[in-house]
């Protein structure tokens, strides 16, 4: 399992995650992605996964530019989960597993049905872009990352996200 191979040992709770900053990298919003308010995870990843997320975001922007599609940021909906987070989540989400890949800091979710519009507040209005167009561009980027053997990808239908684990 790649999550265990490249990841950290599971964190017990948020305090444990804060104490393990030598192993984990803080994931804040960047020019390429936005981190949603997180209720069931903590904004940390192992360095290898953080680089993958940054590369996916940059490749998405590059692909939008080449295709002439107005810029949008990806939305990250889940990252590192503590053992406490998993316990709480299992009570309300049937897809949450006890041995979640999110426990190891190697896995993150990117929403495929919502994107953050990048727009100059002083500039002209941008043309609207359908979410399925953005999803198509994102899926091409992710396919390339998978072919480069940089990650495993799971298409989560009910959660509306791509679930990625670094390789």
Coordinates of C-alpha atoms in Angstrom, one line a residue:
X1 CA 0.0 0.0 0.0
X2 CA 1.6 3.3 -1.2
X3 CA 0.0 5.3 1.7
X4 CA 1.9 3.3 4.3
X5 CA 5.1 3.1 2.2
X6 CA 5.4 6.9 1.6
X7 CA 3.5 8.2 4.6
X8 CA 3.9 8.8 8.3
X9 CA 2.6 6.7 11.1
X10 CA -1.0 7.7 11.8
X11 CA -1.5 10.7 14.0
X12 CA -3.8 10.4 17.0
X13 CA -5.3 13.8 17.1
X14 CA -4.6 17.4 16.0
X15 CA -2.1 18.1 18.8
X16 CA -0.1 15.0 17.6
X17 CA -0.1 16.4 14.0
X18 CA 1.2 19.8 15.3
X19 CA 4.0 18.0 17.1
X20 CA 5.1 16.2 13.9
X21 CA 5.9 19.1 11.7
X22 CA 9.3 17.5 10.8
X23 CA 7.5 14.8 8.9
X24 CA 4.6 16.9 7.6
X25 CA 4.1 20.0 5.4
X26 CA 1.3 22.6 6.1
X27 CA -1.0 22.9 3.1
X28 CA -2.5 26.3 2.8
X29 CA -4.2 27.8 -0.2
X30 CA -1.9 28.6 -3.1
X31 CA -2.1 30.4 -6.4
X32 CA -3.3 27.0 -7.9
X33 CA -5.7 25.6 -5.4
X34 CA -7.9 26.6 -2.5
X35 CA -8.3 24.5 0.7
X36 CA -11.9 24.3 1.8
X37 CA -12.6 24.8 5.5
X38 CA -11.7 21.4 6.9
X39 CA -14.0 19.7 9.5
X40 CA -12.8 16.1 9.2
X41 CA -9.1 16.6 8.3
X42 CA -6.0 18.7 9.1
X43 CA -4.1 20.7 6.4
X44 CA -0.9 18.6 6.4
X45 CA 0.7 16.2 3.9
X46 CA 4.0 14.5 3.6
X47 CA 6.4 16.5 1.4
X48 CA 6.1 14.2 -1.5
X49 CA 2.3 14.5 -1.6
X50 CA 2.5 18.3 -1.1
X51 CA 4.7 18.5 -4.2
X52 CA 2.2 16.4 -6.1
X53 CA -0.7 18.7 -5.2
X54 CA 1.3 21.8 -6.2
X55 CA 2.3 20.1 -9.5
X56 CA -1.4 19.1 -10.2
X57 CA -2.5 22.7 -9.6
X58 CA 0.2 24.2 -11.8
X59 CA -0.5 21.7 -14.6
X60 CA -4.2 22.5 -14.4
X61 CA -3.5 26.2 -14.8
X62 CA -1.1 25.5 -17.7
X63 CA -3.7 23.3 -19.4
X64 CA -6.5 25.9 -18.9
X65 CA -4.2 28.6 -20.4
X66 CA -3.3 26.4 -23.5
X67 CA -7.0 25.6 -24.1
X68 CA -8.1 29.3 -23.7
X69 CA -10.3 28.5 -20.7
X70 CA -10.5 31.2 -17.9
X71 CA -8.5 30.4 -14.8
X72 CA -10.0 28.5 -11.9
X73 CA -8.4 27.2 -8.8
X74 CA -8.9 23.6 -7.7
X75 CA -10.6 23.0 -4.4
X76 CA -9.0 20.6 -1.9
X77 CA -11.6 19.1 0.4
X78 CA -9.7 16.6 2.5
X79 CA -6.1 16.0 3.5
X80 CA -4.5 14.3 6.6
X81 CA -7.0 12.7 9.0
X82 CA -6.2 11.9 12.6
X83 CA -7.4 8.7 14.2
X84 CA -10.0 10.8 16.1
X85 CA -11.2 12.3 12.8
X86 CA -11.7 8.9 11.3
X87 CA -13.7 7.7 14.2
X88 CA -16.0 10.7 14.0
X89 CA -16.3 10.4 10.3
X90 CA -17.2 6.7 10.3
X91 CA -20.2 7.6 12.4
X92 CA -21.7 9.6 9.6
X93 CA -20.0 8.5 6.3
X94 CA -20.4 4.9 5.2
X95 CA -17.4 5.2 2.8
X96 CA -15.0 6.2 5.7
X97 CA -12.8 3.2 6.5
X98 CA -10.9 2.5 9.7
X99 CA -7.6 2.2 7.8
X100 CA -8.1 5.3 5.6
X101 CA -5.2 6.4 3.3
X102 CA -5.8 9.9 4.7
X103 CA -4.2 8.7 8.0
X104 CA -0.7 8.6 6.5
X105 CA -0.5 12.1 5.0
X106 CA -0.1 10.8 1.5
X107 CA -3.7 11.3 0.3
X108 CA -5.8 14.3 -0.6
X109 CA -9.1 14.9 -2.3
X110 CA -9.8 17.5 -5.0
X111 CA -13.3 18.4 -5.8
X112 CA -14.4 17.9 -9.4
X113 CA -17.8 19.6 -9.3
X114 CA -16.8 23.0 -7.7
X115 CA -13.9 25.3 -8.6
X116 CA -12.8 28.7 -7.3
X117 CA -13.0 31.4 -10.0
X118 CA -9.9 33.5 -10.5
X119 CA -11.0 37.0 -11.4
X120 CA -9.6 40.5 -11.2
X121 CA -12.0 42.5 -9.0
X122 CA -11.0 45.6 -10.9
X123 CA -11.2 44.0 -14.3
X124 CA -13.9 43.1 -16.7
X125 CA -16.3 40.2 -16.0
X126 CA -15.0 36.8 -17.3
X127 CA -17.0 34.4 -19.4
X128 CA -18.7 31.6 -17.6
X129 CA -17.2 28.1 -17.8
X130 CA -19.2 24.9 -17.2
X131 CA -18.0 22.7 -14.4
X132 CA -17.9 19.7 -16.7
X133 CA -15.4 21.5 -18.9
X134 CA -13.2 22.1 -15.9
X135 CA -13.6 18.5 -14.8
X136 CA -12.5 17.3 -18.3
X137 CA -9.4 19.5 -18.1
X138 CA -8.6 18.2 -14.5
X139 CA -9.1 14.6 -15.6
X140 CA -6.6 15.0 -18.4
X141 CA -4.1 16.4 -15.9
X142 CA -4.7 13.6 -13.5
X143 CA -4.4 11.0 -16.2
X144 CA -1.0 12.4 -17.1
X145 CA 0.1 12.2 -13.4
X146 CA -1.1 8.6 -13.2
X147 CA 0.7 7.7 -16.5
X148 CA 3.9 9.3 -15.0
X149 CA 3.3 6.9 -12.0
X150 CA 3.2 9.8 -9.6
X151 CA -0.1 8.8 -8.0
X152 CA -3.1 6.5 -7.6
X153 CA -6.5 8.0 -8.4
X154 CA -9.9 7.0 -7.3
X155 CA -13.0 8.7 -8.7
X156 CA -15.4 9.2 -5.8
X157 CA -18.9 9.5 -7.2
X158 CA -20.8 10.2 -4.0
X159 CA -18.3 12.6 -2.6
X160 CA -17.8 14.5 -5.9
X161 CA -14.0 14.3 -5.7
X162 CA -10.9 12.7 -7.1
X163 CA -9.1 10.9 -4.2
X164 CA -5.3 10.9 -4.8
X165 CA -2.5 9.0 -3.1
X166 CA 1.1 9.8 -3.9
X167 CA 3.3 7.0 -5.3

